[in-house]
PDB file of C-alpha atoms in Angstrom:
ATOM      1  CA  MET A   1       7.514   1.254  10.859  1.00  0.00           C
ATOM      2  CA  ARG A   2      10.172   1.779  13.483  1.00  0.00           C
ATOM      3  CA  LEU A   3       7.494   3.100  15.833  1.00  0.00           C
ATOM      4  CA  ALA A   4       5.523  -0.142  15.445  1.00  0.00           C
ATOM      5  CA  GLN A   5       8.436  -2.388  16.429  1.00  0.00           C
ATOM      6  CA  PRO A   6       8.129  -4.237  19.738  1.00  0.00           C
ATOM      7  CA  GLY A   7      10.198  -2.940  22.654  1.00  0.00           C
ATOM      8  CA  VAL A   8      10.290   0.724  21.624  1.00  0.00           C
ATOM      9  CA  THR A   9      10.214   2.845  24.785  1.00  0.00           C
ATOM     10  CA  ALA A  10       8.070   5.945  25.292  1.00  0.00           C
ATOM     11  CA  GLU A  11      11.179   8.166  25.075  1.00  0.00           C
ATOM     12  CA  GLN A  12      12.258   6.498  21.821  1.00  0.00           C
ATOM     13  CA  LYS A  13       8.743   6.930  20.425  1.00  0.00           C
ATOM     14  CA  ALA A  14       8.734  10.633  21.271  1.00  0.00           C
ATOM     15  CA  GLN A  15      12.168  11.035  19.652  1.00  0.00           C
ATOM     16  CA  LEU A  16      11.097   9.123  16.517  1.00  0.00           C
ATOM     17  CA  LYS A  17       7.955  11.238  16.206  1.00  0.00           C
ATOM     18  CA  ARG A  18       9.978  14.467  16.511  1.00  0.00           C
ATOM     19  CA  GLU A  19      12.384  13.242  13.813  1.00  0.00           C
ATOM     20  CA  LEU A  20       9.473  12.180  11.601  1.00  0.00           C
ATOM     21  CA  TYR A  21       7.793  15.574  11.978  1.00  0.00           C
ATOM     22  CA  GLU A  22      10.985  17.370  10.931  1.00  0.00           C
ATOM     23  CA  THR A  23      11.492  14.954   8.015  1.00  0.00           C
ATOM     24  CA  VAL A  24       7.950  15.322   6.721  1.00  0.00           C
ATOM     25  CA  LYS A  25       7.595  19.091   7.203  1.00  0.00           C
ATOM     26  CA  PRO A  26       9.296  20.136   3.924  1.00  0.00           C
ATOM     27  CA  MET A  27       7.534  17.444   1.879  1.00  0.00           C
ATOM     28  CA  TYR A  28       4.837  18.552  -0.524  1.00  0.00           C
ATOM     29  CA  ILE A  29       2.577  15.554  -0.044  1.00  0.00           C
ATOM     30  CA  PHE A  30       2.010  15.535   3.727  1.00  0.00           C
ATOM     31  CA  GLN A  31       1.216  19.202   4.238  1.00  0.00           C
ATOM     32  CA  GLY A  32      -2.202  18.277   5.569  1.00  0.00           C
ATOM     33  CA  LEU A  33      -0.437  16.595   8.479  1.00  0.00           C
ATOM     34  CA  THR A  34       2.109  19.264   9.254  1.00  0.00           C
ATOM     35  CA  ALA A  35       1.064  22.689   7.988  1.00  0.00           C
ATOM     36  CA  ASP A  36      -2.679  22.985   8.411  1.00  0.00           C
ATOM     37  CA  ILE A  37      -2.277  24.188  11.981  1.00  0.00           C
ATOM     38  CA  VAL A  38       0.060  27.147  12.180  1.00  0.00           C
ATOM     39  CA  TRP A  39       0.670  27.090  15.946  1.00  0.00           C
ATOM     40  CA  LEU A  40       3.543  24.613  16.225  1.00  0.00           C
ATOM     41  CA  PRO A  41       2.809  23.057  19.651  1.00  0.00           C
ATOM     42  CA  GLU A  42      -0.751  22.282  18.555  1.00  0.00           C
ATOM     43  CA  ALA A  43       0.363  21.089  15.108  1.00  0.00           C
ATOM     44  CA  VAL A  44       2.807  18.643  16.695  1.00  0.00           C
ATOM     45  CA  ARG A  45       0.093  17.252  18.978  1.00  0.00           C
ATOM     46  CA  PHE A  46      -2.222  16.598  16.052  1.00  0.00           C
ATOM     47  CA  PHE A  47       0.639  15.102  14.065  1.00  0.00           C
ATOM     48  CA  ASP A  48       1.488  12.762  16.972  1.00  0.00           C
ATOM     49  CA  ALA A  49      -2.145  11.659  17.207  1.00  0.00           C
ATOM     50  CA  ARG A  50      -2.256  10.938  13.473  1.00  0.00           C
ATOM     51  CA  VAL A  51       0.968   8.930  13.675  1.00  0.00           C
ATOM     52  CA  ASP A  52      -0.483   6.903  16.564  1.00  0.00           C
ATOM     53  CA  MET A  53      -3.506   6.129  14.379  1.00  0.00           C
ATOM     54  CA  LEU A  54      -1.242   5.035  11.529  1.00  0.00           C
ATOM     55  CA  VAL A  55       0.658   2.699  13.874  1.00  0.00           C
ATOM     56  CA  GLN A  56      -2.659   1.304  15.077  1.00  0.00           C
ATOM     57  CA  ASP A  57      -3.725   0.715  11.454  1.00  0.00           C
ATOM     58  CA  TYR A  58      -0.437  -1.009  10.677  1.00  0.00           C
ATOM     59  CA  LYS A  59      -0.878  -3.391  13.609  1.00  0.00           C
ATOM     60  CA  SER A  60      -4.417  -4.294  12.599  1.00  0.00           C
ATOM     61  CA  PRO A  61      -5.109  -7.678  10.940  1.00  0.00           C
ATOM     62  CA  PHE A  62      -5.804  -5.903   7.638  1.00  0.00           C
ATOM     63  CA  PHE A  63      -2.114  -5.172   7.280  1.00  0.00           C
ATOM     64  CA  SER A  64      -0.735  -8.437   8.624  1.00  0.00           C
ATOM     65  CA  PRO A  65       1.820 -10.114   6.331  1.00  0.00           C
ATOM     66  CA  ARG A  66      -0.079 -11.465   3.354  1.00  0.00           C
ATOM     67  CA  MET A  67      -0.137 -14.999   2.067  1.00  0.00           C
ATOM     68  CA  ASP A  68       1.048 -15.202  -1.518  1.00  0.00           C
ATOM     69  CA  VAL A  69      -1.755 -17.564  -2.422  1.00  0.00           C
ATOM     70  CA  VAL A  70      -5.321 -17.193  -1.205  1.00  0.00           C
ATOM     71  CA  ASP A  71      -7.147 -20.461  -0.466  1.00  0.00           C
ATOM     72  CA  ARG A  72     -10.385 -20.259  -2.405  1.00  0.00           C
ATOM     73  CA  SER A  73     -11.439 -23.861  -1.821  1.00  0.00           C
ATOM     74  CA  ILE A  74     -14.250 -22.749   0.497  1.00  0.00           C
ATOM     75  CA  TYR A  75     -15.730 -20.474  -2.145  1.00  0.00           C
ATOM     76  CA  PRO A  76     -18.902 -21.676  -3.910  1.00  0.00           C
ATOM     77  CA  GLN A  77     -18.623 -22.551  -7.565  1.00  0.00           C
ATOM     78  CA  ALA A  78     -19.227 -19.433  -9.591  1.00  0.00           C
ATOM     79  CA  THR A  79     -22.187 -19.487 -11.957  1.00  0.00           C
ATOM     80  CA  THR A  80     -24.099 -16.977 -14.036  1.00  0.00           C
ATOM     81  CA  LYS A  81     -27.362 -18.955 -13.659  1.00  0.00           C
ATOM     82  CA  PRO A  82     -29.652 -17.815 -10.808  1.00  0.00           C
ATOM     83  CA  PHE A  83     -30.505 -20.414  -8.181  1.00  0.00           C
ATOM     84  CA  THR A  84     -32.423 -20.507  -4.881  1.00  0.00           C
ATOM     85  CA  LEU A  85     -30.289 -20.625  -1.778  1.00  0.00           C
ATOM     86  CA  GLN A  86     -31.120 -23.499   0.626  1.00  0.00           C
ATOM     87  CA  TRP A  87     -30.648 -21.368   3.696  1.00  0.00           C
ATOM     88  CA  PRO A  88     -31.798 -21.694   6.351  1.00  0.00           C
ATOM     89  CA  LYS A  89     -32.190 -25.366   5.639  1.00  0.00           C
ATOM     90  CA  ALA A  90     -35.850 -26.430   5.422  1.00  0.00           C
ATOM     91  CA  LYS A  91     -37.073 -28.522   8.381  1.00  0.00           C
ATOM     92  CA  SER A  92     -38.380 -31.984   7.538  1.00  0.00           C
ATOM     93  CA  GLY A  93     -42.037 -32.027   6.504  1.00  0.00           C
ATOM     94  CA  ARG A  94     -42.109 -28.356   5.693  1.00  0.00           C
ATOM     95  CA  SER A  95     -42.095 -27.100   2.162  1.00  0.00           C
ATOM     96  CA  GLN A  96     -40.230 -23.914   1.185  1.00  0.00           C
TER      97      GLN A  96
ATOM     98  CA  MET B   1      -9.887  -4.082   3.248  1.00  0.00           C
ATOM     99  CA  ASN B   2     -11.288  -0.800   4.456  1.00  0.00           C
ATOM    100  CA  PRO B   3     -10.148   1.722   1.848  1.00  0.00           C
ATOM    101  CA  GLU B   4     -10.557   4.568   4.312  1.00  0.00           C
ATOM    102  CA  TYR B   5      -7.708   3.414   6.541  1.00  0.00           C
ATOM    103  CA  SER B   6      -5.301   6.316   6.710  1.00  0.00           C
ATOM    104  CA  PHE B   7      -2.522   3.776   6.336  1.00  0.00           C
ATOM    105  CA  ASN B   8      -3.644   3.229   2.759  1.00  0.00           C
ATOM    106  CA  MET B   9      -2.057   6.527   1.764  1.00  0.00           C
ATOM    107  CA  PHE B  10       1.346   4.829   1.528  1.00  0.00           C
ATOM    108  CA  PRO B  11       2.854   3.000  -1.461  1.00  0.00           C
ATOM    109  CA  HIS B  12       1.485  -0.525  -1.364  1.00  0.00           C
ATOM    110  CA  PRO B  13       1.726  -2.093  -4.837  1.00  0.00           C
ATOM    111  CA  LEU B  14       0.106  -5.502  -4.086  1.00  0.00           C
ATOM    112  CA  ILE B  15       1.300  -6.815  -7.449  1.00  0.00           C
ATOM    113  CA  ARG B  16       1.152 -10.576  -6.791  1.00  0.00           C
ATOM    114  CA  HIS B  17      -2.162 -10.243  -4.993  1.00  0.00           C
ATOM    115  CA  GLY B  18      -3.515  -8.069  -7.810  1.00  0.00           C
ATOM    116  CA  ILE B  19      -2.422 -10.601 -10.436  1.00  0.00           C
ATOM    117  CA  GLN B  20      -4.139 -13.378  -8.537  1.00  0.00           C
ATOM    118  CA  GLU B  21      -7.359 -11.396  -8.132  1.00  0.00           C
ATOM    119  CA  ALA B  22      -7.381 -10.297 -11.784  1.00  0.00           C
ATOM    120  CA  GLN B  23      -6.857 -13.853 -13.036  1.00  0.00           C
ATOM    121  CA  TYR B  24      -9.474 -15.182 -10.615  1.00  0.00           C
ATOM    122  CA  ALA B  25     -11.993 -12.617 -11.875  1.00  0.00           C
ATOM    123  CA  ARG B  26     -11.207 -13.518 -15.480  1.00  0.00           C
ATOM    124  CA  ASP B  27     -10.883 -17.331 -15.255  1.00  0.00           C
ATOM    125  CA  GLU B  28     -13.143 -18.396 -12.383  1.00  0.00           C
ATOM    126  CA  ILE B  29     -15.867 -15.767 -12.310  1.00  0.00           C
ATOM    127  CA  GLY B  30     -15.755 -14.811 -15.960  1.00  0.00           C
ATOM    128  CA  ALA B  31     -16.214 -11.166 -15.038  1.00  0.00           C
ATOM    129  CA  ASP B  32     -16.701  -8.679 -17.843  1.00  0.00           C
ATOM    130  CA  GLY B  33     -15.087  -5.942 -15.787  1.00  0.00           C
ATOM    131  CA  VAL B  34     -13.835  -4.941 -12.374  1.00  0.00           C
ATOM    132  CA  MET B  35     -14.367  -1.889 -10.228  1.00  0.00           C
ATOM    133  CA  GLY B  36     -11.757  -0.221  -8.082  1.00  0.00           C
ATOM    134  CA  TYR B  37     -12.125   2.203  -5.234  1.00  0.00           C
ATOM    135  CA  ARG B  38      -9.488   4.807  -5.914  1.00  0.00           C
ATOM    136  CA  LEU B  39      -8.109   7.104  -3.265  1.00  0.00           C
ATOM    137  CA  ALA B  40      -5.785   9.575  -4.814  1.00  0.00           C
ATOM    138  CA  PRO B  41      -2.897  10.635  -2.613  1.00  0.00           C
ATOM    139  CA  PRO B  42       0.001  11.146  -4.992  1.00  0.00           C
ATOM    140  CA  CYS B  43       2.231   8.628  -3.224  1.00  0.00           C
ATOM    141  CA  ARG B  44      -0.184   5.852  -4.236  1.00  0.00           C
ATOM    142  CA  PHE B  45       0.754   6.275  -7.889  1.00  0.00           C
ATOM    143  CA  MET B  46       2.197   2.742  -8.080  1.00  0.00           C
ATOM    144  CA  ASP B  47      -0.846   1.122  -6.448  1.00  0.00           C
ATOM    145  CA  ASP B  48      -3.218   2.772  -8.905  1.00  0.00           C
ATOM    146  CA  TYR B  49      -1.072   1.913 -11.905  1.00  0.00           C
ATOM    147  CA  VAL B  50      -0.872  -1.769 -10.921  1.00  0.00           C
ATOM    148  CA  PHE B  51      -4.623  -2.010 -10.375  1.00  0.00           C
ATOM    149  CA  PHE B  52      -5.640  -0.322 -13.604  1.00  0.00           C
ATOM    150  CA  ARG B  53      -3.110  -2.201 -15.744  1.00  0.00           C
ATOM    151  CA  LEU B  54      -4.285  -5.525 -14.341  1.00  0.00           C
ATOM    152  CA  ALA B  55      -7.896  -4.484 -14.841  1.00  0.00           C
ATOM    153  CA  SER B  56      -7.116  -3.878 -18.504  1.00  0.00           C
ATOM    154  CA  ASP B  57      -4.920  -6.979 -18.952  1.00  0.00           C
ATOM    155  CA  PRO B  58      -4.982  -9.729 -16.275  1.00  0.00           C
ATOM    156  CA  SER B  59      -2.323 -11.735 -18.114  1.00  0.00           C
ATOM    157  CA  LEU B  60       0.466  -9.285 -17.239  1.00  0.00           C
ATOM    158  CA  THR B  61       3.344 -10.641 -15.166  1.00  0.00           C
ATOM    159  CA  GLN B  62       5.036  -8.957 -12.211  1.00  0.00           C
ATOM    160  CA  GLU B  63       8.143  -8.405 -14.345  1.00  0.00           C
ATOM    161  CA  GLN B  64       6.130  -6.629 -17.043  1.00  0.00           C
ATOM    162  CA  ILE B  65       4.248  -4.411 -14.606  1.00  0.00           C
ATOM    163  CA  VAL B  66       7.368  -3.481 -12.654  1.00  0.00           C
ATOM    164  CA  SER B  67       9.244  -2.683 -15.884  1.00  0.00           C
ATOM    165  CA  GLU B  68       6.442  -0.405 -17.078  1.00  0.00           C
ATOM    166  CA  LEU B  69       6.264   1.326 -13.710  1.00  0.00           C
ATOM    167  CA  ALA B  70      10.021   1.843 -13.563  1.00  0.00           C
ATOM    168  CA  GLY B  71       9.851   3.393 -17.041  1.00  0.00           C
ATOM    169  CA  LEU B  72       7.220   5.844 -15.852  1.00  0.00           C
ATOM    170  CA  LEU B  73       9.028   6.773 -12.646  1.00  0.00           C
ATOM    171  CA  ALA B  74      12.553   7.110 -14.026  1.00  0.00           C
ATOM    172  CA  GLU B  75      13.823   8.306 -17.406  1.00  0.00           C
ATOM    173  CA  LYS B  76      17.402   7.010 -17.356  1.00  0.00           C
ATOM    174  CA  PRO B  77      17.813   3.271 -18.065  1.00  0.00           C
ATOM    175  CA  GLU B  78      20.370   2.794 -15.282  1.00  0.00           C
ATOM    176  CA  ASN B  79      17.968   4.397 -12.797  1.00  0.00           C
ATOM    177  CA  GLN B  80      15.069   2.282 -14.065  1.00  0.00           C
ATOM    178  CA  LYS B  81      17.002  -0.823 -12.997  1.00  0.00           C
ATOM    179  CA  GLN B  82      17.355   0.601  -9.477  1.00  0.00           C
ATOM    180  CA  VAL B  83      13.685   1.642  -9.376  1.00  0.00           C
ATOM    181  CA  LYS B  84      12.654  -1.873 -10.457  1.00  0.00           C
ATOM    182  CA  GLU B  85      14.653  -3.321  -7.589  1.00  0.00           C
ATOM    183  CA  ALA B  86      13.009  -0.813  -5.224  1.00  0.00           C
ATOM    184  CA  ILE B  87       9.487  -1.761  -6.379  1.00  0.00           C
ATOM    185  CA  ASN B  88      10.184  -5.492  -6.097  1.00  0.00           C
ATOM    186  CA  THR B  89      11.669  -5.004  -2.631  1.00  0.00           C
ATOM    187  CA  LEU B  90       8.665  -2.905  -1.587  1.00  0.00           C
ATOM    188  CA  GLU B  91       6.386  -5.675  -2.827  1.00  0.00           C
ATOM    189  CA  ARG B  92       8.377  -8.146  -0.733  1.00  0.00           C
ATOM    190  CA  PHE B  93       8.189  -5.852   2.313  1.00  0.00           C
ATOM    191  CA  TRP B  94       4.381  -6.091   2.402  1.00  0.00           C
ATOM    192  CA  SER B  95       4.736  -9.862   2.742  1.00  0.00           C
ATOM    193  CA  SER B  96       7.712  -9.901   5.102  1.00  0.00           C
ATOM    194  CA  HIS B  97       7.136  -6.710   7.146  1.00  0.00           C
ATOM    195  CA  LYS B  98      10.909  -6.510   7.623  1.00  0.00           C
ATOM    196  CA  VAL B  99      12.161  -3.007   8.411  1.00  0.00           C
ATOM    197  CA  GLU B 100      15.419  -3.769   6.554  1.00  0.00           C
ATOM    198  CA  ASP B 101      13.475  -4.290   3.319  1.00  0.00           C
ATOM    199  CA  LEU B 102      11.799  -0.921   3.714  1.00  0.00           C
ATOM    200  CA  GLU B 103      15.086   0.818   4.498  1.00  0.00           C
ATOM    201  CA  THR B 104      16.547  -0.707   1.325  1.00  0.00           C
ATOM    202  CA  VAL B 105      13.604   0.641  -0.711  1.00  0.00           C
ATOM    203  CA  ASP B 106      14.052   4.093   0.821  1.00  0.00           C
ATOM    204  CA  LYS B 107      17.757   4.157  -0.086  1.00  0.00           C
ATOM    205  CA  LEU B 108      17.105   2.924  -3.635  1.00  0.00           C
ATOM    206  CA  PHE B 109      14.465   5.585  -4.351  1.00  0.00           C
ATOM    207  CA  LYS B 110      16.477   8.379  -2.715  1.00  0.00           C
ATOM    208  CA  GLY B 111      19.520   7.265  -4.701  1.00  0.00           C
ATOM    209  CA  VAL B 112      17.897   8.050  -8.052  1.00  0.00           C
ATOM    210  CA  LEU B 113      15.950  11.150  -7.010  1.00  0.00           C
ATOM    211  CA  PRO B 114      18.680  13.761  -7.712  1.00  0.00           C
ATOM    212  CA  GLU B 115      19.005  12.593 -11.341  1.00  0.00           C
ATOM    213  CA  GLU B 116      15.310  12.262 -12.133  1.00  0.00           C
ATOM    214  CA  LYS B 117      12.572  14.821 -12.741  1.00  0.00           C
ATOM    215  CA  SER B 118       9.425  12.776 -12.100  1.00  0.00           C
ATOM    216  CA  LYS B 119       7.197  14.211  -9.390  1.00  0.00           C
ATOM    217  CA  ASN B 120       5.559  10.813  -9.020  1.00  0.00           C
ATOM    218  CA  LEU B 121       8.958   9.351  -8.135  1.00  0.00           C
ATOM    219  CA  LEU B 122       9.439  12.093  -5.544  1.00  0.00           C
ATOM    220  CA  TYR B 123       6.010  11.450  -4.000  1.00  0.00           C
ATOM    221  CA  VAL B 124       6.505   7.679  -3.914  1.00  0.00           C
ATOM    222  CA  SER B 125       9.942   8.152  -2.370  1.00  0.00           C
ATOM    223  CA  ASN B 126       8.525  10.544   0.245  1.00  0.00           C
ATOM    224  CA  GLY B 127       5.793   8.058   1.060  1.00  0.00           C
ATOM    225  CA  VAL B 128       8.364   5.313   1.637  1.00  0.00           C
ATOM    226  CA  THR B 129      10.457   7.655   3.799  1.00  0.00           C
ATOM    227  CA  PHE B 130       7.433   8.367   5.999  1.00  0.00           C
ATOM    228  CA  LEU B 131       6.649   4.671   6.205  1.00  0.00           C
ATOM    229  CA  THR B 132      10.207   3.837   7.292  1.00  0.00           C
TER     230      THR B 132
END
């Protein structure tokens, strides 16, 4: 989260990533990110790339702050009875 | 939402949103059932619990769900109170995106960890630490 804040410099990002790597390393659940590659310099590079992807995900519209209430007024009325869609709309004089 | 986003590995309870969707499916659509796409990293324990409880009973309130979750994550009553506060604050974080909220959650979970045995609590706490 701190990495995704505006105004974070490249040096601060590198420092935060180093701290994150050291924090995560002993954790059981993120071993796939830290321990799969045994050569440390390479492992850190892959970890950095994964963190960049996570930051990119976080900034995507899918994770933008959510509205508490979703406006469903544009949704069609739900029905269990089948009906024929009028789309595209039939031109005048032409039967569907 | 694309369930394959790597970001989805983190604790993301979506309680209010889940309640709304469950009640919409029950009241507006009249659905007989719902289907969830479940990814299973251990730190998503809360997310899965919220979804499956609401799928089984859409009338549950946030208070009820959070109380049940806190009871599963922490054994001691005094710690359950702190875990409930952490879950509610985490829920608020996903609406506010305020770093302070997330830091509060991290402290609350870490505060009860030494006295609790639940691995799920440890994984959720680790997930929040990573997210912070």
